[in-house]
Each structure stands twice: as C-alpha cells, then as structure tokens.
Short mmCIF file of N, CA and C in Angstrom, two decimals:
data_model
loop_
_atom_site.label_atom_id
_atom_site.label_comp_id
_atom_site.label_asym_id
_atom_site.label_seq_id
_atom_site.Cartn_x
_atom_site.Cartn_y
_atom_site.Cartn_z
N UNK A 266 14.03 -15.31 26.41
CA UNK A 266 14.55 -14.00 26.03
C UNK A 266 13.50 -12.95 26.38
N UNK A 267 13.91 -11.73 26.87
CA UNK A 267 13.36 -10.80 27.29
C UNK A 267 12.77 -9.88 26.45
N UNK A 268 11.55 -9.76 25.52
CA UNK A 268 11.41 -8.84 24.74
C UNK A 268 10.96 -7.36 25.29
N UNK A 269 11.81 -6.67 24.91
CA UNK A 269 11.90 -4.92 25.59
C UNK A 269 11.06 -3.89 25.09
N UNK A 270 10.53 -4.66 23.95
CA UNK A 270 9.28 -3.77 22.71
C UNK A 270 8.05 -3.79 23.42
N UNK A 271 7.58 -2.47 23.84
CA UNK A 271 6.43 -3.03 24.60
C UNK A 271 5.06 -3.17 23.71
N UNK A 272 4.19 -3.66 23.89
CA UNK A 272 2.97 -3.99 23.66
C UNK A 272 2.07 -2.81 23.48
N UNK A 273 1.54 -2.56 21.85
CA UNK A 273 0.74 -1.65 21.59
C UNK A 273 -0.42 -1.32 22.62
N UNK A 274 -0.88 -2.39 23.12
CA UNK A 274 -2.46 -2.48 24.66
C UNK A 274 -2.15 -2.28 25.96
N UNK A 275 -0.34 -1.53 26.01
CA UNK A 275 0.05 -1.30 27.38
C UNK A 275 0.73 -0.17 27.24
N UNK A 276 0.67 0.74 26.13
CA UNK A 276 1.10 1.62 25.93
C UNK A 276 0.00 2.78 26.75
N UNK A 277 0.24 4.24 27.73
CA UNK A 277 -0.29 5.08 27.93
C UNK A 277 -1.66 5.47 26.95
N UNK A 278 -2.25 6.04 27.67
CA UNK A 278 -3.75 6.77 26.74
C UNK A 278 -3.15 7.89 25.54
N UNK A 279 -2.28 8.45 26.06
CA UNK A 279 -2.02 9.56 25.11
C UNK A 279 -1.03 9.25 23.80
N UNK A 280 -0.12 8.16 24.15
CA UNK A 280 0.44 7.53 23.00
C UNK A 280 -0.33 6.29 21.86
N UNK A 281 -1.40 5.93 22.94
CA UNK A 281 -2.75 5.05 21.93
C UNK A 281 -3.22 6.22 21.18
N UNK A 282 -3.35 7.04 22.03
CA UNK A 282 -4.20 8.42 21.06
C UNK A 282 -3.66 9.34 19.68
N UNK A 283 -2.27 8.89 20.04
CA UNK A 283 -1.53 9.34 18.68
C UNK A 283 -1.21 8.94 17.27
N UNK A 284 -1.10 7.54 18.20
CA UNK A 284 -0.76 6.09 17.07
C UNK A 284 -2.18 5.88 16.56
N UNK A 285 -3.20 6.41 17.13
CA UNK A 285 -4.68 5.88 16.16
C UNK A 285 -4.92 7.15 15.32
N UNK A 286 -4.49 8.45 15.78
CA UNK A 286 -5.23 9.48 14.89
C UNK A 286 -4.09 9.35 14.03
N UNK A 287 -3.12 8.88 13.94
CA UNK A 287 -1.63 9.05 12.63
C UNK A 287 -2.22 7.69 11.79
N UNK A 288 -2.74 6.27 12.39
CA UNK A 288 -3.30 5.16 11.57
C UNK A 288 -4.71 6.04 10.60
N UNK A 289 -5.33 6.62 11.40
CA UNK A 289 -6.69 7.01 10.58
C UNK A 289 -6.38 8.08 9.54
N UNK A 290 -5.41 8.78 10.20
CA UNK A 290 -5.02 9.46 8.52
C UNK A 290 -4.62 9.19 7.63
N UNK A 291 -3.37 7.61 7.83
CA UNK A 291 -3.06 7.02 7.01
C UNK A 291 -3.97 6.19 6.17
N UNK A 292 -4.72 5.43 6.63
CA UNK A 292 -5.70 5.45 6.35
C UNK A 292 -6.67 5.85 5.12
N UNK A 293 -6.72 6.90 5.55
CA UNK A 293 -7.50 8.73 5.01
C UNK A 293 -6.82 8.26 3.95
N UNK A 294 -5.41 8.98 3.93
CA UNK A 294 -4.85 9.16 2.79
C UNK A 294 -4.53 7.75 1.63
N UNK A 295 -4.24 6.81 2.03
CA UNK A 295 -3.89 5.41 1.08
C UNK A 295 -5.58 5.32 0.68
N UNK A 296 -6.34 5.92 1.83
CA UNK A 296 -7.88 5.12 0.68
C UNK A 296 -8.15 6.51 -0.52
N UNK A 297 -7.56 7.27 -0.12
CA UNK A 297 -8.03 8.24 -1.57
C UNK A 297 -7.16 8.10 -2.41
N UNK A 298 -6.14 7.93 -1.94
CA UNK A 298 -5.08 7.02 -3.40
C UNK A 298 -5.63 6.18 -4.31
N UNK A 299 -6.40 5.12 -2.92
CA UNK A 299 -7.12 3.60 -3.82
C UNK A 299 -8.61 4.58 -4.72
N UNK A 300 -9.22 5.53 -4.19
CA UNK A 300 -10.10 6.58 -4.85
C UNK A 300 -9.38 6.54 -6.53
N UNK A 301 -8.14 7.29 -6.44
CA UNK A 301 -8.03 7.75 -7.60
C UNK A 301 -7.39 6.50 -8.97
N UNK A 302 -7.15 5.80 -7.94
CA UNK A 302 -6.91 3.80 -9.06
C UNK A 302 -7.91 4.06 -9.29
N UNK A 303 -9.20 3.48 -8.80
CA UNK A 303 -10.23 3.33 -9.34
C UNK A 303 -10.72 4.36 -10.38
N UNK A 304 -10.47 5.50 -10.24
CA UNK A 304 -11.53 6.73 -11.19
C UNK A 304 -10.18 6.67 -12.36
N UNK A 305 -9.34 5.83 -12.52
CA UNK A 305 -8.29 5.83 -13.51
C UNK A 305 -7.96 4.79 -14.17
N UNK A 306 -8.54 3.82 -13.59
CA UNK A 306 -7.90 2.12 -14.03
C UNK A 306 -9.11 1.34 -14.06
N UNK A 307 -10.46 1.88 -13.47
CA UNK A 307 -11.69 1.15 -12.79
C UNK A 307 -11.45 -0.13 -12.27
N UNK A 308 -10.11 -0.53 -11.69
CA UNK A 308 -9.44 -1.71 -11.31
C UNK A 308 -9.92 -2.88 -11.95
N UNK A 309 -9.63 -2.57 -13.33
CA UNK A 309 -9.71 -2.96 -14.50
C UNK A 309 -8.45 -3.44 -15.36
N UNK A 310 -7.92 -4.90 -15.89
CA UNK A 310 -6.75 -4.80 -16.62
C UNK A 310 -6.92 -3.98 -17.43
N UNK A 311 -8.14 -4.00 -18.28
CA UNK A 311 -7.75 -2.69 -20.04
C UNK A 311 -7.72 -1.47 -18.93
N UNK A 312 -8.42 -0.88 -17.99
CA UNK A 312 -7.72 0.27 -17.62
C UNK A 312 -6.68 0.39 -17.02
N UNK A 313 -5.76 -0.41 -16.24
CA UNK A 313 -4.80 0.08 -16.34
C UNK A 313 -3.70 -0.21 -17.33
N UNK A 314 -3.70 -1.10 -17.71
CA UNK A 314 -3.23 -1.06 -19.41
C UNK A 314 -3.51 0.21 -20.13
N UNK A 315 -4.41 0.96 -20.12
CA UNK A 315 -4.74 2.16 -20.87
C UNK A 315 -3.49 3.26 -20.20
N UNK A 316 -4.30 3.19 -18.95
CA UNK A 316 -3.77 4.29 -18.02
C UNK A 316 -2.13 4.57 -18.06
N UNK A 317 -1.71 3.65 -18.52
CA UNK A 317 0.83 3.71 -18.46
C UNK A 317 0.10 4.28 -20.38
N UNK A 318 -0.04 2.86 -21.06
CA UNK A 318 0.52 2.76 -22.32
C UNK A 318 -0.69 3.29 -23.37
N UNK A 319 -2.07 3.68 -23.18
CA UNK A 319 -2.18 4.57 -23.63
C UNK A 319 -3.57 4.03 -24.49
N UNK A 320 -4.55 4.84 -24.73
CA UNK A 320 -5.70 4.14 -25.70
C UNK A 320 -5.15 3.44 -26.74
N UNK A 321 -6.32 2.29 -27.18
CA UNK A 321 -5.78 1.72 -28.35
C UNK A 321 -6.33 2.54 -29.20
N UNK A 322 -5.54 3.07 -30.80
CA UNK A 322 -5.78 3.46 -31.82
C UNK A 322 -6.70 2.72 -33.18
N UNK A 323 -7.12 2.64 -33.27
CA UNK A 323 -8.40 1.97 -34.62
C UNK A 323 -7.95 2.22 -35.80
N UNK A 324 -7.84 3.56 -36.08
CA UNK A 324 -7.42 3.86 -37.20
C UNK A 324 -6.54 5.54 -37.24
N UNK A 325 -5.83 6.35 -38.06
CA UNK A 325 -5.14 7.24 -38.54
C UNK A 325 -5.85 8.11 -37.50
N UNK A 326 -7.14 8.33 -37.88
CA UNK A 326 -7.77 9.63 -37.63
C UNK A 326 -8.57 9.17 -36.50
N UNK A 327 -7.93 8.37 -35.77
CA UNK A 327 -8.73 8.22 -34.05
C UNK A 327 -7.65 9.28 -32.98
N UNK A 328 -8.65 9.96 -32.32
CA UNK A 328 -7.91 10.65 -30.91
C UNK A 328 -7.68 10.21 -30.10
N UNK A 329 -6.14 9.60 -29.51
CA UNK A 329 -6.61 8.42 -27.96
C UNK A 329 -7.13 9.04 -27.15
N UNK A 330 -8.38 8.36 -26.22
CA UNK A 330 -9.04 8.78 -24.89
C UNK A 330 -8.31 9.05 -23.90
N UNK A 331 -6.69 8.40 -23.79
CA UNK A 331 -5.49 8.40 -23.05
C UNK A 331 -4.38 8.39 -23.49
N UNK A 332 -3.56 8.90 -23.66
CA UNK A 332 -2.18 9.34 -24.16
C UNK A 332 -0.97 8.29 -23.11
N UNK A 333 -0.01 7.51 -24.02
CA UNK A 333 0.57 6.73 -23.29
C UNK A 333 1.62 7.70 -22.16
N UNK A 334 1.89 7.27 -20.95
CA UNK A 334 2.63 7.65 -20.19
C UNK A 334 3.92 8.28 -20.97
N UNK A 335 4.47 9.23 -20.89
CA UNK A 335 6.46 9.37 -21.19
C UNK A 335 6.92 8.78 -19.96
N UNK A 336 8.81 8.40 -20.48
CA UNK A 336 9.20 8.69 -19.71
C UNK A 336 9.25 8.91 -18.50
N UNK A 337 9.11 10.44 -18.44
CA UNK A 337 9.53 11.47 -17.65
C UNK A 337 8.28 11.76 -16.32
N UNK A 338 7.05 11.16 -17.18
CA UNK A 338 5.71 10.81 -16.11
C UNK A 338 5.99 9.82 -15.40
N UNK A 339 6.66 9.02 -15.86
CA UNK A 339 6.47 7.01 -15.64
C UNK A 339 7.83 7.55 -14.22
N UNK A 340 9.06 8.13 -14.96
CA UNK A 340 10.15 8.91 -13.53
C UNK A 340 9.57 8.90 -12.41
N UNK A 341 8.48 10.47 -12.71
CA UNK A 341 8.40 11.18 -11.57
C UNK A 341 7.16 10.02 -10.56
N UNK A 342 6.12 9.50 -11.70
CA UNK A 342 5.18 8.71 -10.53
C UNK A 342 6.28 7.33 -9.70
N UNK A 343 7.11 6.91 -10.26
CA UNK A 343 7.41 5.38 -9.51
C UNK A 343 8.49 6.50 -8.64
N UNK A 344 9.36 7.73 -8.61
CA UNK A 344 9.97 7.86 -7.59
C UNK A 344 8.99 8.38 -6.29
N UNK A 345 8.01 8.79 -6.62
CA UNK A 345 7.05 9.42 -5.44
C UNK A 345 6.42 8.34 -5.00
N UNK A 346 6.30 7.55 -5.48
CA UNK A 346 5.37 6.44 -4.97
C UNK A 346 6.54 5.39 -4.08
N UNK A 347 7.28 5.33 -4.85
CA UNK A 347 8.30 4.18 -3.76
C UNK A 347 8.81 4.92 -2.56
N UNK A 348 8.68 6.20 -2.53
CA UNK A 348 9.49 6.85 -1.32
C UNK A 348 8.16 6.71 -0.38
N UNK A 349 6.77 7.56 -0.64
CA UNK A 349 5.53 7.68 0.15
C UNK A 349 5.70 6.31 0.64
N UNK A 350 5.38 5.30 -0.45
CA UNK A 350 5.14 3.71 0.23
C UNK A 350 6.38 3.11 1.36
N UNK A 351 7.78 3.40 0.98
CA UNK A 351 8.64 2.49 1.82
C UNK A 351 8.54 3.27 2.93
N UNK A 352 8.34 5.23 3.09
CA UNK A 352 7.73 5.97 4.52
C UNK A 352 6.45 5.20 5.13
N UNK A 353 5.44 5.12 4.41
CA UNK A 353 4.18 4.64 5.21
C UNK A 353 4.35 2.98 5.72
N UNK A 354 5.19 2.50 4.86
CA UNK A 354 5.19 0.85 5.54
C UNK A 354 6.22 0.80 6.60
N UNK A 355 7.35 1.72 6.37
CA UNK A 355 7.99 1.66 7.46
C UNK A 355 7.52 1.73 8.87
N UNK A 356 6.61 3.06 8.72
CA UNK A 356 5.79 3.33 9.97
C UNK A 356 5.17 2.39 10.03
N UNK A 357 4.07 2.04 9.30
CA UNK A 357 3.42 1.05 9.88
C UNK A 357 4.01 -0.28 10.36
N UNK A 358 5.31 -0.59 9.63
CA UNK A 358 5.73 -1.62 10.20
C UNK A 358 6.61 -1.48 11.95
N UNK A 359 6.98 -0.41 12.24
CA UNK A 359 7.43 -0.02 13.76
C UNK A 359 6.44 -0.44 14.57
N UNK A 360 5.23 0.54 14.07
CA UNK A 360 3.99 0.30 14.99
C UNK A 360 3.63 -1.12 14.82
N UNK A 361 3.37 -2.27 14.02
CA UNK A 361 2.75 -3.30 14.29
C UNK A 361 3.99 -4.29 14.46
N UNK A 362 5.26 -3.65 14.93
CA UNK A 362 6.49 -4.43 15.56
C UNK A 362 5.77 -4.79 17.11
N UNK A 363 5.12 -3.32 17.52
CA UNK A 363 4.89 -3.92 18.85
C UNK A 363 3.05 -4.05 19.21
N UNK A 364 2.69 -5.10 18.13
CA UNK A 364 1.23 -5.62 18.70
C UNK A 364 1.72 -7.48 19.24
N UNK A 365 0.37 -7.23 19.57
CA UNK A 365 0.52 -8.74 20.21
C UNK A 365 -0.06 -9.74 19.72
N UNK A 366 -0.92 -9.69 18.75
CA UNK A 366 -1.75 -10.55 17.79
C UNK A 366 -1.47 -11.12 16.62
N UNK A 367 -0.41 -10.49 15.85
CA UNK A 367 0.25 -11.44 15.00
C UNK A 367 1.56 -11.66 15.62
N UNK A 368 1.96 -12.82 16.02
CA UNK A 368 3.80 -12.86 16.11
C UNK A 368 4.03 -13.95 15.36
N UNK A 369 5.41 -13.96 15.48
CA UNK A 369 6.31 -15.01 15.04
C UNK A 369 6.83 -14.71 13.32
N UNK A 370 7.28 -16.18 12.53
CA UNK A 370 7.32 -15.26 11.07
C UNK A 370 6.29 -14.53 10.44
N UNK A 371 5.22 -14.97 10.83
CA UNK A 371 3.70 -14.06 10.26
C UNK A 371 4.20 -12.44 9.86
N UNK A 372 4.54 -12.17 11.60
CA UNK A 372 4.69 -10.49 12.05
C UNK A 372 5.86 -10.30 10.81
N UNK A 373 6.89 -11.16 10.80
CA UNK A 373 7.66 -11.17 9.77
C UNK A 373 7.53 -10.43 8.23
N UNK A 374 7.18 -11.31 8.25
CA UNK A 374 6.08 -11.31 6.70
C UNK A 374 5.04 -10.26 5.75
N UNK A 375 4.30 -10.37 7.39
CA UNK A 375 3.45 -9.24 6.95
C UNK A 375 4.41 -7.70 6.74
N UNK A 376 4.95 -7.75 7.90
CA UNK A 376 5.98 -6.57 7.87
C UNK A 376 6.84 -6.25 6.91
N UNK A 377 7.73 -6.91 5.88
CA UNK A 377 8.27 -6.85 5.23
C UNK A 377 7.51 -7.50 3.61
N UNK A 378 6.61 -8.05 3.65
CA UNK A 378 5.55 -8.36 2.23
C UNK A 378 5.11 -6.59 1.49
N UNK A 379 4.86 -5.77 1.94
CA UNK A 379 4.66 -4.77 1.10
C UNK A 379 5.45 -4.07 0.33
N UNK A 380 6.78 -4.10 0.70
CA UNK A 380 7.85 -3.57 0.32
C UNK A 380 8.64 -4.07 -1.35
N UNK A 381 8.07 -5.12 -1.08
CA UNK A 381 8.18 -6.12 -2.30
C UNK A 381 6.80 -5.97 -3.24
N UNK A 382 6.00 -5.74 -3.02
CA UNK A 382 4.68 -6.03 -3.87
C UNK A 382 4.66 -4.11 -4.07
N UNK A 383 5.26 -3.07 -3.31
CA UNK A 383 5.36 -1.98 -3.93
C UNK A 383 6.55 -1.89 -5.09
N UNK A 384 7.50 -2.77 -5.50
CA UNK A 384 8.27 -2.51 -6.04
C UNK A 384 7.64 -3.35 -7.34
N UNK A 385 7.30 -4.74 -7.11
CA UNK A 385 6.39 -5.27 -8.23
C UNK A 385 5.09 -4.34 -8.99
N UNK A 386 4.71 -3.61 -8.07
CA UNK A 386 3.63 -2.73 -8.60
C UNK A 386 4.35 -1.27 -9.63
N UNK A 387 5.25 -1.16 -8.85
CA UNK A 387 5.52 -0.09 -10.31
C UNK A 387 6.58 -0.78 -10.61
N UNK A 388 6.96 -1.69 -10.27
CA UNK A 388 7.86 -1.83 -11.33
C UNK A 388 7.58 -2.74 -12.78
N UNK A 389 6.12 -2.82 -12.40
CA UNK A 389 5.12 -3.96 -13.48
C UNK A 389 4.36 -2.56 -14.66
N UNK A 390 4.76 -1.35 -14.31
CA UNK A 390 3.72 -0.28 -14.69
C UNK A 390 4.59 -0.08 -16.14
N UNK A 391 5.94 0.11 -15.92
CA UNK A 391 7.12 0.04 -16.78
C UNK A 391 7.03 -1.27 -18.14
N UNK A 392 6.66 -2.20 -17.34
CA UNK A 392 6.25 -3.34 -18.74
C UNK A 392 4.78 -3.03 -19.13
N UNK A 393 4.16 -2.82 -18.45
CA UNK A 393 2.91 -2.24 -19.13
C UNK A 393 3.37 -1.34 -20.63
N UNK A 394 3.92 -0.27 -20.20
CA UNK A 394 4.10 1.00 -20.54
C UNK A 394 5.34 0.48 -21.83
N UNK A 395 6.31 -0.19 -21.90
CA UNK A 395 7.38 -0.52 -22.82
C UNK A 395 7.09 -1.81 -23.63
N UNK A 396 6.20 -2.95 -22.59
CA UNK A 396 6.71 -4.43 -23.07
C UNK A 396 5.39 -5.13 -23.13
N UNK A 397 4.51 -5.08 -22.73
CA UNK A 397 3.31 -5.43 -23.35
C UNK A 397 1.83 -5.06 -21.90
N UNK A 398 0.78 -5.18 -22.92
CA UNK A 398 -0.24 -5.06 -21.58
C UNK A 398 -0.89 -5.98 -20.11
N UNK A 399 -0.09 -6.99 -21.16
CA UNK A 399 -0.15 -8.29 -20.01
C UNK A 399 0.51 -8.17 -18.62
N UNK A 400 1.18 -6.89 -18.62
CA UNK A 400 1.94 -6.48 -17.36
C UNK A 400 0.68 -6.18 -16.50
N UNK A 401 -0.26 -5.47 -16.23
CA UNK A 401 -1.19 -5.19 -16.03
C UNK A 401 -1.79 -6.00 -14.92
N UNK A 402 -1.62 -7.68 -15.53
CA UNK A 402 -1.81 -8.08 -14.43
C UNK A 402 -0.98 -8.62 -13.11
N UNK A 403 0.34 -8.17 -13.86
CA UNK A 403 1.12 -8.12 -12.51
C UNK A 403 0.85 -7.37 -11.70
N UNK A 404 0.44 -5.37 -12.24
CA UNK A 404 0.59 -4.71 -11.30
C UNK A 404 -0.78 -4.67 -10.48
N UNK A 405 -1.82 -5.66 -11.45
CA UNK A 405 -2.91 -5.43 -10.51
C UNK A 405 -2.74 -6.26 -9.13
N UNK A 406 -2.08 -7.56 -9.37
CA UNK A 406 -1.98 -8.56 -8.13
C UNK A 406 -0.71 -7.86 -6.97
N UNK A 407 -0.34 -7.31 -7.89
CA UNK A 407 0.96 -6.41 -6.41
C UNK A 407 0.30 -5.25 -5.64
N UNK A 408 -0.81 -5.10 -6.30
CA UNK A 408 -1.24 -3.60 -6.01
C UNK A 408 -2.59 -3.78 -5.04
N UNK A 409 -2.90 -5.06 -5.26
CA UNK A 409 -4.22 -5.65 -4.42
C UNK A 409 -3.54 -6.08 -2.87
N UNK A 410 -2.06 -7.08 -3.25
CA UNK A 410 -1.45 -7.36 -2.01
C UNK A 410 -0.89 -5.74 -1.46
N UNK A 411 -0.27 -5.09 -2.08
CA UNK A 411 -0.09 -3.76 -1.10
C UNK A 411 -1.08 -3.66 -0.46
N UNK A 412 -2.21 -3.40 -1.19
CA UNK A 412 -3.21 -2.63 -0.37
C UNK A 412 -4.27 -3.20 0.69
N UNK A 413 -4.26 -4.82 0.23
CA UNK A 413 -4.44 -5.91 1.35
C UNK A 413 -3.69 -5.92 2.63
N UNK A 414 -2.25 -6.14 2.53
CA UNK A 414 -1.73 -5.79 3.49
C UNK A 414 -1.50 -4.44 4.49
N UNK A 415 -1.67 -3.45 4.06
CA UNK A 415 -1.95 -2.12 4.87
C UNK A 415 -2.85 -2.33 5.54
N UNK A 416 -4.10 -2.36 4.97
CA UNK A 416 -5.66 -2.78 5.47
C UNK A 416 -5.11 -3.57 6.83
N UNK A 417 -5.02 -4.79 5.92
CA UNK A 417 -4.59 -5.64 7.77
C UNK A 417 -4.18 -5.19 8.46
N UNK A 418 -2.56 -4.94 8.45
CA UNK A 418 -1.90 -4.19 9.78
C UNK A 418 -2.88 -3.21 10.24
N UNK A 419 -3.30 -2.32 9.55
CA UNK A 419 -3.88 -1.03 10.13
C UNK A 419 -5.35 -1.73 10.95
N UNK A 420 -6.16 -2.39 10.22
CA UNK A 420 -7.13 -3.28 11.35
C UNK A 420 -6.67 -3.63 12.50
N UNK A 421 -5.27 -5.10 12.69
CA UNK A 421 -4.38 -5.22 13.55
C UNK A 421 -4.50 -3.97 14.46
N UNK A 422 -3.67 -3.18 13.72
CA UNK A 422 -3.25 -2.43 15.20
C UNK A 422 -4.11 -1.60 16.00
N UNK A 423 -5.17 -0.86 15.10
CA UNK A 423 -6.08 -0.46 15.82
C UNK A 423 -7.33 -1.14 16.51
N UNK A 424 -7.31 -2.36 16.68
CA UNK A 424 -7.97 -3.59 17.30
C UNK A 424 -7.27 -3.32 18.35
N UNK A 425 -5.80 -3.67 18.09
CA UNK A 425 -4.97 -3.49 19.37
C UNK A 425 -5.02 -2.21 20.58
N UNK A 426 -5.17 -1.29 19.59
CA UNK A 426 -4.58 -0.05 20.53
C UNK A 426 -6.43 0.40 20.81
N UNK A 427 -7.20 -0.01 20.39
CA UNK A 427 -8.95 0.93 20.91
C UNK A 427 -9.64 -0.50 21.50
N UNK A 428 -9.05 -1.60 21.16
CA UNK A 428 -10.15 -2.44 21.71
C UNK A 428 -9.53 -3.80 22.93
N UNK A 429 -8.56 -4.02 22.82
CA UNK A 429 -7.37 -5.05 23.58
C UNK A 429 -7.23 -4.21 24.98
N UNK A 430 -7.01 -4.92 25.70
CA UNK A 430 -7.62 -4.74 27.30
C UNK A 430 -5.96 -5.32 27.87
N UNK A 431 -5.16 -4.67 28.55
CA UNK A 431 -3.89 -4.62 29.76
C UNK A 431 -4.44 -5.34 30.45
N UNK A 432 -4.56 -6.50 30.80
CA UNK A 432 -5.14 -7.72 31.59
C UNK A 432 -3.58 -7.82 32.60
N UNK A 433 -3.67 -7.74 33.85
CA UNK A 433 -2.48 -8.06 34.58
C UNK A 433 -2.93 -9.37 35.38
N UNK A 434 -2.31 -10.40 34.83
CA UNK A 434 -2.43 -11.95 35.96
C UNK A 434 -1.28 -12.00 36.75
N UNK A 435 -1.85 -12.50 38.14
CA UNK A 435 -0.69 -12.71 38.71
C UNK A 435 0.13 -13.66 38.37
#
C-alpha cells in the first residue's frame, strides 16, 4: 500500500521551519502550564489534594491556606483545559502522523494515549474535589502520562524535522 502522508525529513525548509517554531511554542506554553502545577500542587499528592478540595481544617478558628475549589471553578478549569488539550494533541498528533520513527500501533498509541489520560486527569480532579483525596493519585499518574507523552512526540518530531537527513537510495 502506498502511503501518501509524506515524511516530516522530506518536507521543504520552510514548512520544517514552521512545524518547529509552532512545536517550540508549544512547548513554551505546556512547560509553563507544568510551571504553574508545580508552584500549586509542588507535584505533590497533599498538594494537589489541597489545591481542588481545599486545606485541612484543625480546628473552628483555623483559616484554610486554600479554599476548596466550587463548582463553578472546577466548570470553568476542566472546560478550558479539555478543549486547549484535545487542540494541542490534535496538532501534535497530525504532525507526528507523518514522522518516520515511531510507526505501526506504537504511532497509534502514542497518538491517541493523551486524549484519555487528559480526560482521567480532570476528570480525577472532580473526585478529589467531591469523593475523597485519594483521587489525587489518579490525577497525578494521568497528568505525568499527559505530559510524558507530549514531551515524546514533541522530541520525536523535532529530531525528525532539525536532525533526520532525506537520504535518496537508488
């Protein structure tokens, strides 16, 4: 079978040049995301347990250090976050449709694995936040594979597109 997708390392200079400065912003932007987990959760179960459902209280006259999520917070963060994430994986998954270094079910996998571990990640923030703190470590292991998997592809492809060489054999 004839595959018609061409190959990220045979693509023109000026379309490598696009697809790497749009990866490095992405990039940019998902690592200051992972910035603000950390300065909020210290990728920590008690912090993010804190961070949805809220300091633990001691006694009457304690002030929580963190106020549990509403609602209407818990709304607005999981609809912004599932739209940004299923936009950025989409893209990234087009672009690492056509590398040449992972194929087969792998490319599969990888391609479609974030989509699922973004929905486990907030959708684990919600049991945090309602059903106990032990959620916490769901959303930490969904939230490590999201962000594991971006990393890769985005390594992947820009391996592909700045360092992989158009070799023509006869």
């Amino acid at each position: 079978m004839n595959n018609s997708i061409p190959k990220l390392y045979q693509l023109s200079n000026k379309v490598k040049y696009l697809i790497t400065t749009f990866l490095l912003v992405m990039i940019t932007g998902v690592s200051v995301g992972l910035i603000y987990v950390m300065e909020t959760t210290s990728f920590s179960m008690k912090g993010t347990s804190e961070h949805y459902a809220g300091s633990e209280i001691l006694d009457e006259l304690d002030i929580p250090e963190k106020y549990p999520k509403n609602f209407e917070g818990l709304l607005l963060t999981t609809h912004t976050h599932l739209i940004s994430f299923a936009f950025i994986f989409l893209a990234m998954g087009l672009i690492f449709l056509m590398n040449s270094v992972i194929t087969g079910v792998w490319k599969t996998i990888i391609m479609i694995e974030p989509f699922f571990s973004v929905l486990g990640t907030f959708g684990s923030i919600w049991g945090i936040r309602y059903i106990s703190e032990l959620f916490s470590v769901t959303t930490m292991i969904f939230g490590v594979l999201t962000y594991l998997t971006f990393y890769f592809m985005a390594g992947i492809l820009l391996y592909e597109l700045l360092l992989k060489k158009n070799i023509n054999l006869p």
